[in-house]
PDB file of C-alpha atoms in Angstrom:
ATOM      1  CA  UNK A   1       0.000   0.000   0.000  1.00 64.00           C
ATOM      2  CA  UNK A   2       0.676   3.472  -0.822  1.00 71.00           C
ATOM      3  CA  UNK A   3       1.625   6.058   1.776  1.00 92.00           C
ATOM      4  CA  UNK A   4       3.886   8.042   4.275  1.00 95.00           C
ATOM      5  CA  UNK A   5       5.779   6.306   7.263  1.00 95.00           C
ATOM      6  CA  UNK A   6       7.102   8.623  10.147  1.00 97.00           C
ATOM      7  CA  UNK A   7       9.382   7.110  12.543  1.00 95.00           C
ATOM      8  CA  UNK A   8       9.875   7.050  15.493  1.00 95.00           C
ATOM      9  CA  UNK A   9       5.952   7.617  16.826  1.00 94.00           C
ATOM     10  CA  UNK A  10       6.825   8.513  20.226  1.00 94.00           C
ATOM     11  CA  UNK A  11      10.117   9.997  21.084  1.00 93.00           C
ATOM     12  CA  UNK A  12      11.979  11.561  24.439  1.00 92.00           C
ATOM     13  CA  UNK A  13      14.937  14.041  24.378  1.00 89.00           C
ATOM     14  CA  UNK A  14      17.585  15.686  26.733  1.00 89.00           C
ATOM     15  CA  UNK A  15      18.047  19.447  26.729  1.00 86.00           C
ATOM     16  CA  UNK A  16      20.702  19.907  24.144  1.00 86.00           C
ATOM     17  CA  UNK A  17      20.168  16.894  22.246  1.00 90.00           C
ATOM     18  CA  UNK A  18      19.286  17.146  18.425  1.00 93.00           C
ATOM     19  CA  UNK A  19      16.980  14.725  17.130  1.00 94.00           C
ATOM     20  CA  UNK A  20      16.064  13.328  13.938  1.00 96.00           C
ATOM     21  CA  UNK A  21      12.458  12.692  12.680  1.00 97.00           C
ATOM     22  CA  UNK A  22      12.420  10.448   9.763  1.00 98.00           C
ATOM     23  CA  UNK A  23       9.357  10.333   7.155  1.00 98.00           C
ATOM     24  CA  UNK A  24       9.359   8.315   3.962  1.00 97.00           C
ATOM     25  CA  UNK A  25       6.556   7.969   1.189  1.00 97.00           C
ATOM     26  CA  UNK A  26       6.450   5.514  -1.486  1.00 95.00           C
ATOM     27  CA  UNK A  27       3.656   7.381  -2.993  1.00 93.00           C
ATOM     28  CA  UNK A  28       5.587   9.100  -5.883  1.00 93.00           C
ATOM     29  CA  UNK A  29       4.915  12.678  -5.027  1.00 92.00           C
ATOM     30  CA  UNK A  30       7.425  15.437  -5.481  1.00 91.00           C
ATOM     31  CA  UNK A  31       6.728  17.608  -2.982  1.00 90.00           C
ATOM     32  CA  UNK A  32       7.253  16.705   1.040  1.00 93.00           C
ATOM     33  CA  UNK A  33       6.561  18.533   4.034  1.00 93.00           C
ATOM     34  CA  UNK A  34       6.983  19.146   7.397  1.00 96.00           C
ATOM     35  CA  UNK A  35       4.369  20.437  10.195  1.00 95.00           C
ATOM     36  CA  UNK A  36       4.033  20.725  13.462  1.00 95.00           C
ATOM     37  CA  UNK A  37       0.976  20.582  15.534  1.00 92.00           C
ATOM     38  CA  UNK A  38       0.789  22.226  19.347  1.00 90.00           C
ATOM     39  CA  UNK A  39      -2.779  22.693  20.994  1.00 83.00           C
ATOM     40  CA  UNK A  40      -4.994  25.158  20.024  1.00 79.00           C
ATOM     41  CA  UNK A  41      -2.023  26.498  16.979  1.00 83.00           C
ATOM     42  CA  UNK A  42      -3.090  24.514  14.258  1.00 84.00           C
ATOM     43  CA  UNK A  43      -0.756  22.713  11.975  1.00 90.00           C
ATOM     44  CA  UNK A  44       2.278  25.158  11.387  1.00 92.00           C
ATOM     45  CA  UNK A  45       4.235  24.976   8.252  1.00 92.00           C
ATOM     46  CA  UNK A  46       8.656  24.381   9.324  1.00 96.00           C
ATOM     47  CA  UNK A  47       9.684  23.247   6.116  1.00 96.00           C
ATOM     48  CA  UNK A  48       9.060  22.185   2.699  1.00 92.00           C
ATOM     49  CA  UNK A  49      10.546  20.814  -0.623  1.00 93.00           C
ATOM     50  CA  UNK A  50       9.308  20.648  -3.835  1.00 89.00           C
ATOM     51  CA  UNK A  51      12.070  18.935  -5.651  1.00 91.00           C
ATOM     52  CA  UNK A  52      15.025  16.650  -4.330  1.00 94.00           C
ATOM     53  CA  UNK A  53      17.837  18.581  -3.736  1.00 95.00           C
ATOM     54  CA  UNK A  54      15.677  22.023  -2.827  1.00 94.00           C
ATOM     55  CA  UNK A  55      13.670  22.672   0.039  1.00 94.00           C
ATOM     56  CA  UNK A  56      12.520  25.983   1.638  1.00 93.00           C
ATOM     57  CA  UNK A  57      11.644  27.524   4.975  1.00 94.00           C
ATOM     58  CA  UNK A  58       8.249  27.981   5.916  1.00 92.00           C
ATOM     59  CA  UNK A  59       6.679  30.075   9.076  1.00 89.00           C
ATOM     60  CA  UNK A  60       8.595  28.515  11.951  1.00 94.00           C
ATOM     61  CA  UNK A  61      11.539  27.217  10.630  1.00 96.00           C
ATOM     62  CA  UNK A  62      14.554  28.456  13.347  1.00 96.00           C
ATOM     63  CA  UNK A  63      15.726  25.508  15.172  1.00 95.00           C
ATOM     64  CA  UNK A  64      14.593  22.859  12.476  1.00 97.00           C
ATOM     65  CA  UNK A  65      17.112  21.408   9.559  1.00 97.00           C
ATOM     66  CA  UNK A  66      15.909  19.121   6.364  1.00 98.00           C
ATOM     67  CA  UNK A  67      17.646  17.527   3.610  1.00 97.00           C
ATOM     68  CA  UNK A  68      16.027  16.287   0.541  1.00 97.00           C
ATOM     69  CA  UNK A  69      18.579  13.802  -1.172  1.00 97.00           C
ATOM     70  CA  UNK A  70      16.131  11.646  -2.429  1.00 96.00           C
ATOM     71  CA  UNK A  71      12.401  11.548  -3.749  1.00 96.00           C
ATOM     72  CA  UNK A  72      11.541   9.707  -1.000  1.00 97.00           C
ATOM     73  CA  UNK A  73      12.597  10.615   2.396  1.00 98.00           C
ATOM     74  CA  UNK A  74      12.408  14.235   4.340  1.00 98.00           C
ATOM     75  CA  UNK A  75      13.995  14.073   7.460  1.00 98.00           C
ATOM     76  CA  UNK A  76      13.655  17.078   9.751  1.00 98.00           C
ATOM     77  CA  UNK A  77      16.347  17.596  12.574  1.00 97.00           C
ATOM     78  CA  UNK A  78      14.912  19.098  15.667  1.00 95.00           C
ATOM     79  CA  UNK A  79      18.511  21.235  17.517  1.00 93.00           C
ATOM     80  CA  UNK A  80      19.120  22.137  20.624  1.00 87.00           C
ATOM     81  CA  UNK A  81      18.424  26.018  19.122  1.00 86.00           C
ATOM     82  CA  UNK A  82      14.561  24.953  19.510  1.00 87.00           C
ATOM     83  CA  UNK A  83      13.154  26.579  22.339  1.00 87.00           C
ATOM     84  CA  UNK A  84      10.780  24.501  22.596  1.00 89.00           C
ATOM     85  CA  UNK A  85      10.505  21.143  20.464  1.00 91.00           C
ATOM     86  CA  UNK A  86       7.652  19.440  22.852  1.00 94.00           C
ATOM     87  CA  UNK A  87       5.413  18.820  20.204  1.00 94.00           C
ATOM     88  CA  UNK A  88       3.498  16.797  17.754  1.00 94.00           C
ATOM     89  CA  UNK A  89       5.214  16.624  14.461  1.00 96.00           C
ATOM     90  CA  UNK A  90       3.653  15.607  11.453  1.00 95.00           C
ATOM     91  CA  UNK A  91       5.214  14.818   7.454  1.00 97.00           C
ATOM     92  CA  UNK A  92       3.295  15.413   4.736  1.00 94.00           C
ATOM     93  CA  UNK A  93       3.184  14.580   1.078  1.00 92.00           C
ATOM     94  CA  UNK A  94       1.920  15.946  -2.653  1.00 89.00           C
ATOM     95  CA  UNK A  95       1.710  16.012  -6.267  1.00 85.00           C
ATOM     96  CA  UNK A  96       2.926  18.548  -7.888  1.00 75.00           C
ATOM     97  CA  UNK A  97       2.190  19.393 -11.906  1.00 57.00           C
ATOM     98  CA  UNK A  98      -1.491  19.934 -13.609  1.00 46.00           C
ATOM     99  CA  UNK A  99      -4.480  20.194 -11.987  1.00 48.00           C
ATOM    100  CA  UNK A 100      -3.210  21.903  -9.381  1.00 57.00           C
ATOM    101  CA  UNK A 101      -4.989  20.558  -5.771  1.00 67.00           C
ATOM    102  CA  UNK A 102      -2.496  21.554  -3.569  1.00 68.00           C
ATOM    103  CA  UNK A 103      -4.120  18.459  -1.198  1.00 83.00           C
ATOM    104  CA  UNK A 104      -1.527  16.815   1.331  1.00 88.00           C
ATOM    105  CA  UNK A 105      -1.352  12.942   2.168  1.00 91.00           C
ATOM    106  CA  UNK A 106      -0.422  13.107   6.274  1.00 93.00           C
ATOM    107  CA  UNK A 107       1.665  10.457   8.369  1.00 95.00           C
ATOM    108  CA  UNK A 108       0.589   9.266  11.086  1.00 94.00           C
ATOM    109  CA  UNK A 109       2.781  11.823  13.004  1.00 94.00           C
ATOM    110  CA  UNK A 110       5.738  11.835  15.695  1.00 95.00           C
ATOM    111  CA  UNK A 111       5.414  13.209  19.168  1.00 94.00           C
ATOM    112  CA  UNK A 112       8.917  14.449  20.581  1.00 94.00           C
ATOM    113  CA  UNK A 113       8.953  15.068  24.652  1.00 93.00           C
ATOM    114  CA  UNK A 114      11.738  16.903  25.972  1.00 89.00           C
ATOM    115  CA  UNK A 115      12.944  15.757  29.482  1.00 85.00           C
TER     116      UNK A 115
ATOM    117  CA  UNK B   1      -0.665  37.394  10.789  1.00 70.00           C
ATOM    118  CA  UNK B   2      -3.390  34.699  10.646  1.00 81.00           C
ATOM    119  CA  UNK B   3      -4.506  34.475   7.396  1.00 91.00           C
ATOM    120  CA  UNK B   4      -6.886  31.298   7.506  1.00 94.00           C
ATOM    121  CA  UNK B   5      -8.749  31.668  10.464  1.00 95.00           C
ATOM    122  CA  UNK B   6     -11.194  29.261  12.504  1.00 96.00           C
ATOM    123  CA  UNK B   7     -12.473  31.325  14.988  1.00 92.00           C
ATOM    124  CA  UNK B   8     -15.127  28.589  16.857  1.00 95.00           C
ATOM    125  CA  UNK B   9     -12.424  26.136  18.913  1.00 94.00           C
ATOM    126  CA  UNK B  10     -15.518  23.793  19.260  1.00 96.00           C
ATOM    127  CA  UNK B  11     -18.709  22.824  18.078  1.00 97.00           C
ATOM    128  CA  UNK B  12     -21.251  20.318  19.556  1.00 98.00           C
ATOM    129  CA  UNK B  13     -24.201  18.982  18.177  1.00 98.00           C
ATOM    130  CA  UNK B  14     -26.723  16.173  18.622  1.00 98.00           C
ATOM    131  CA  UNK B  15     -26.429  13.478  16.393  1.00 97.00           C
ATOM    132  CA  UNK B  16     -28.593  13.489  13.141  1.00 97.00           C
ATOM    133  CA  UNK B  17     -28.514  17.100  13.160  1.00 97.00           C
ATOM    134  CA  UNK B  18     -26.661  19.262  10.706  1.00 98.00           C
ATOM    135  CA  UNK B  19     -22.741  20.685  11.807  1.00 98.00           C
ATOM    136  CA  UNK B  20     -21.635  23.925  10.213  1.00 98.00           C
ATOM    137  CA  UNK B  21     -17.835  24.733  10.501  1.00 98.00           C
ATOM    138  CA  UNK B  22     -17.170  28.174   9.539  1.00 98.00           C
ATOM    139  CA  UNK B  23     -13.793  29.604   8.173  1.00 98.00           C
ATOM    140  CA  UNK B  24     -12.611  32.717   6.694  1.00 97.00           C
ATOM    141  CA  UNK B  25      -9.803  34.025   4.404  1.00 96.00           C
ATOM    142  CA  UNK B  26      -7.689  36.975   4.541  1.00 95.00           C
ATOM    143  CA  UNK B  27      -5.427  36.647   1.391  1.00 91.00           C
ATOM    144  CA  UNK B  28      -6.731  37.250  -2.062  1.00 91.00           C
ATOM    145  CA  UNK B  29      -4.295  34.845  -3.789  1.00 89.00           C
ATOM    146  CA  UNK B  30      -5.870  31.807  -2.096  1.00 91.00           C
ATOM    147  CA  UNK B  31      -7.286  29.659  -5.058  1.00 89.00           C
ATOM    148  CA  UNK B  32      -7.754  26.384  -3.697  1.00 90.00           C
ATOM    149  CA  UNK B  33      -9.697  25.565  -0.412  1.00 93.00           C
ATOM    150  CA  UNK B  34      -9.415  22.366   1.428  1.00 93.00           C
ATOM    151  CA  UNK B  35     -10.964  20.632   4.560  1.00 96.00           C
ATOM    152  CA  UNK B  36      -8.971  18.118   6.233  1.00 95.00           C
ATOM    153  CA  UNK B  37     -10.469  15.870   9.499  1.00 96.00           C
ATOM    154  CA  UNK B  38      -8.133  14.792  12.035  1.00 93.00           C
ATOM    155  CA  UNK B  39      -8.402  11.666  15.379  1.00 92.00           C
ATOM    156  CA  UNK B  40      -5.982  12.561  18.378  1.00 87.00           C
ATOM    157  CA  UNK B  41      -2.748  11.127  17.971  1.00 83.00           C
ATOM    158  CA  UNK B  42      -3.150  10.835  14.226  1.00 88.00           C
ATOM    159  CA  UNK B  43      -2.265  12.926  10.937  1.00 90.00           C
ATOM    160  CA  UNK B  44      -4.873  14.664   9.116  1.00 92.00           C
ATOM    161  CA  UNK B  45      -7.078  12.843   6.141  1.00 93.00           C
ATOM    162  CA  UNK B  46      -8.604  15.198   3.456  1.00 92.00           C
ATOM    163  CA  UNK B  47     -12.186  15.351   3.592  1.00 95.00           C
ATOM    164  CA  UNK B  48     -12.976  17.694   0.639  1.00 94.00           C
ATOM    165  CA  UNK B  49     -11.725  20.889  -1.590  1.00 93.00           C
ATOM    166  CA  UNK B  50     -13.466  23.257  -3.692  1.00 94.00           C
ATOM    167  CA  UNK B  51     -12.073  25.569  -6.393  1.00 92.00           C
ATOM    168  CA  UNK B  52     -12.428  29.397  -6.555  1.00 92.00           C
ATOM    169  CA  UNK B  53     -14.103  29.089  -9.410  1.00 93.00           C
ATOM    170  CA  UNK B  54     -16.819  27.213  -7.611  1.00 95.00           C
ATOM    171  CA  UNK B  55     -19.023  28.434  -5.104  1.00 96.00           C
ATOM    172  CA  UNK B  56     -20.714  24.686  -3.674  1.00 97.00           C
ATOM    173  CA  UNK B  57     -18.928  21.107  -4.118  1.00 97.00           C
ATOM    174  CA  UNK B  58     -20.627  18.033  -2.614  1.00 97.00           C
ATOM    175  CA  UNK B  59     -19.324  15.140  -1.333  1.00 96.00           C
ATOM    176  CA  UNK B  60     -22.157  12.507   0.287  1.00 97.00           C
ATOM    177  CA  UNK B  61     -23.077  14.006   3.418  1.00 98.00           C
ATOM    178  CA  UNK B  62     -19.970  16.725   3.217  1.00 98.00           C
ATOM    179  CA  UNK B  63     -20.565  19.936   1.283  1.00 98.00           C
ATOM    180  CA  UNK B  64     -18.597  23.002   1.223  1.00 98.00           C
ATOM    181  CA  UNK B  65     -19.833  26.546   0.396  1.00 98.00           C
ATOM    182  CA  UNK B  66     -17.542  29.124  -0.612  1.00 98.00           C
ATOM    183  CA  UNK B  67     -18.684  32.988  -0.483  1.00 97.00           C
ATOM    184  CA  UNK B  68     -15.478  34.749  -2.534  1.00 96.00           C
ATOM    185  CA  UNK B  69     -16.796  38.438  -1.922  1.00 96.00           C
ATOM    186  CA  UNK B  70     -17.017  37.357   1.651  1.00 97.00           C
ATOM    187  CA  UNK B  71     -13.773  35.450   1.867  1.00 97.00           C
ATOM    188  CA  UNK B  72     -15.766  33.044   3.529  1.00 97.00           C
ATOM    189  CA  UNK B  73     -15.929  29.202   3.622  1.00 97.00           C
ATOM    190  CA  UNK B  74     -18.507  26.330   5.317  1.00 98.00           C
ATOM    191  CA  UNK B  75     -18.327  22.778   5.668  1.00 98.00           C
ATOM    192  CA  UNK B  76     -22.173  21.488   6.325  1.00 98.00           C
ATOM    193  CA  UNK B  77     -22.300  18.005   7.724  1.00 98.00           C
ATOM    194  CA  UNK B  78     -25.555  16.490   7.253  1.00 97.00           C
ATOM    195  CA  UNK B  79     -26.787  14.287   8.971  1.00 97.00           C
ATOM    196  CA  UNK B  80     -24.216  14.293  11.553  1.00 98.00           C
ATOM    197  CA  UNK B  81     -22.762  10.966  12.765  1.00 97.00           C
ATOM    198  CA  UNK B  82     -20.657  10.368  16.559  1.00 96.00           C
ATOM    199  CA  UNK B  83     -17.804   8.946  14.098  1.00 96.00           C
ATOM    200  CA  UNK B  84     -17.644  12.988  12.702  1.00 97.00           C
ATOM    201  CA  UNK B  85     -16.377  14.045  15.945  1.00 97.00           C
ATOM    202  CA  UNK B  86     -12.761  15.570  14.971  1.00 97.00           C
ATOM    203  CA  UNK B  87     -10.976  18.270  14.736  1.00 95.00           C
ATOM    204  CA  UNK B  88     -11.563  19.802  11.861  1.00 97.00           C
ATOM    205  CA  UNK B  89      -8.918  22.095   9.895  1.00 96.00           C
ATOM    206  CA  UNK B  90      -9.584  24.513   7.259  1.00 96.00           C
ATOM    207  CA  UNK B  91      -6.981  25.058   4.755  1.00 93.00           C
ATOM    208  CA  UNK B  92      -6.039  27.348   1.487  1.00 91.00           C
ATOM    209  CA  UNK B  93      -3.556  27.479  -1.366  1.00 87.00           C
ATOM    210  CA  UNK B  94      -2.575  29.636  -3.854  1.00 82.00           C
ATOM    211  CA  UNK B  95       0.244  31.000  -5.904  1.00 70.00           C
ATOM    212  CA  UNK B  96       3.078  29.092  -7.514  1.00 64.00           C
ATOM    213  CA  UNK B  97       3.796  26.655  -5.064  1.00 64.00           C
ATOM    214  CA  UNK B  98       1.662  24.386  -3.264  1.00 65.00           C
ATOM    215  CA  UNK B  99       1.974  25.161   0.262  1.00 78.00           C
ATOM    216  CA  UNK B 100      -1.281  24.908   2.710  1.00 86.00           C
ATOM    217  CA  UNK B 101      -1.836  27.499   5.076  1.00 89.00           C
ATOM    218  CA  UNK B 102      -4.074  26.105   8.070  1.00 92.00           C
ATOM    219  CA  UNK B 103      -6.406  27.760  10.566  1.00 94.00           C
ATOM    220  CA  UNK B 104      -6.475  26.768  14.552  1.00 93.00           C
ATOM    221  CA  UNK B 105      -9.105  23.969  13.853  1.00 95.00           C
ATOM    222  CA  UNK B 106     -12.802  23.523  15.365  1.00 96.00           C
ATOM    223  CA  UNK B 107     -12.947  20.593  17.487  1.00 96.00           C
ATOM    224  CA  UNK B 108     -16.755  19.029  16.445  1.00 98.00           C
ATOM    225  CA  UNK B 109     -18.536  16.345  19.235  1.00 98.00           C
ATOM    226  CA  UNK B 110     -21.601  14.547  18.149  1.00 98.00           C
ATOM    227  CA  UNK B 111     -23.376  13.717  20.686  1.00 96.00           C
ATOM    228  CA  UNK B 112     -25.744  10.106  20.409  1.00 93.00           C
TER     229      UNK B 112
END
């Protein structure tokens, strides 16, 4: 089946640890993305990529670091320059090209604890 | 600067009934207007879009209503079902590249 995998699902930190969230889709989609989710803020954009090899910041990006080296996987490093990474972190996926939906296949998400 | 904004945190109604989640729009570039439905602990799972160019798409017992002039947009749930309660996220593209922009969310209970 077709999708997006996020690993790990549940994950605890040290101050002044960085941490890497991975998320992988076999779904064929260009473009790959990176929210995060804290309650009652909505789904915030940190960063996104619409081509391997390119990615850009979105709204909330300081303290977050990507890499796009293949089609498939978007990892996102949470640093130690987060203030605060306690949150729920979720990797997204879509087409890009003709007709233009803009919709976004989710994981099922990643929730990073700081101790 | 909020530019998608959801601005009831929670809606209950009794089951059967019709739900009506409300969201507006600040920015005039926004073409493309999505509704996405997410369970605690889980990611978000597209529920149904409409174009600008539209003003109603229907989807079963979904249907969203979009008022341009207004910058306005609905979701109408009807009937409503205990399985609808969610959080429910508006969302809106636009431009060149294909990022969403997300309100707060309306948490919806149906209540049997």
């Amino acid at each position: 089946d077709g999708g997006i995998t996020q690993s790990p699902k549940y994950l605890f930190r040290k101050e002044g640890q960085n941490v890497t969230l991975s998320c992988e889709q076999n779904l064929n989609h260009d473009a790959m993305y990176w929210y995060r989710q804290d309650p009652g803020q909505g789904l915030r954009l940190i960063y996104y990529s619409q081509i391997v090899n390119d990615f850009q910041k979105g709204d909330i990006a300081e303290g977050y670091s990507v890499s796009r080296e293949k089609k498939e996987s978007f990892p996102l490093t949470v640093t130690s320059a987060q203030k605060n990474p306690t949150a729920f972190y979720l990797c997204a996926s879509s087409k890009t090209g003709s007709p233009h939906t803009g919709e976004l296949f989710f994981g099922e998400g990643s929730r990073l604890t700081v101790l | 600067d909020q530019q998608v904004k959801q601005n009831s945190p929670s809606l209950s109604v009794q089951e059967g009934r019709i739900s009506i989640l409300n969201c507006d729009y600040t920015n005039s570039m926004f073409d493309y207007f999505l509704w996405y439905k997410k369970y605690p602990a889980e990611g978000p799972t597209f529920l149904i879009s409409i174009s600008s160019i539209k003003d109603k798409n229907e989807d079963g017992r979904f249907t969203v209503f979009l008022n341009k002039s207004a910058k306005h947009l609905s979701l109408h749930i009807v009937p409503s079902q205990p399985g609808d309660s969610a959080v429910y996220f508006c969302a809106a593209s636009g431009g060149s590249n294909y990022k969403l922009t997300f309100g707060k969310g309306t948490l919806l209970t149906v209540n049997p």
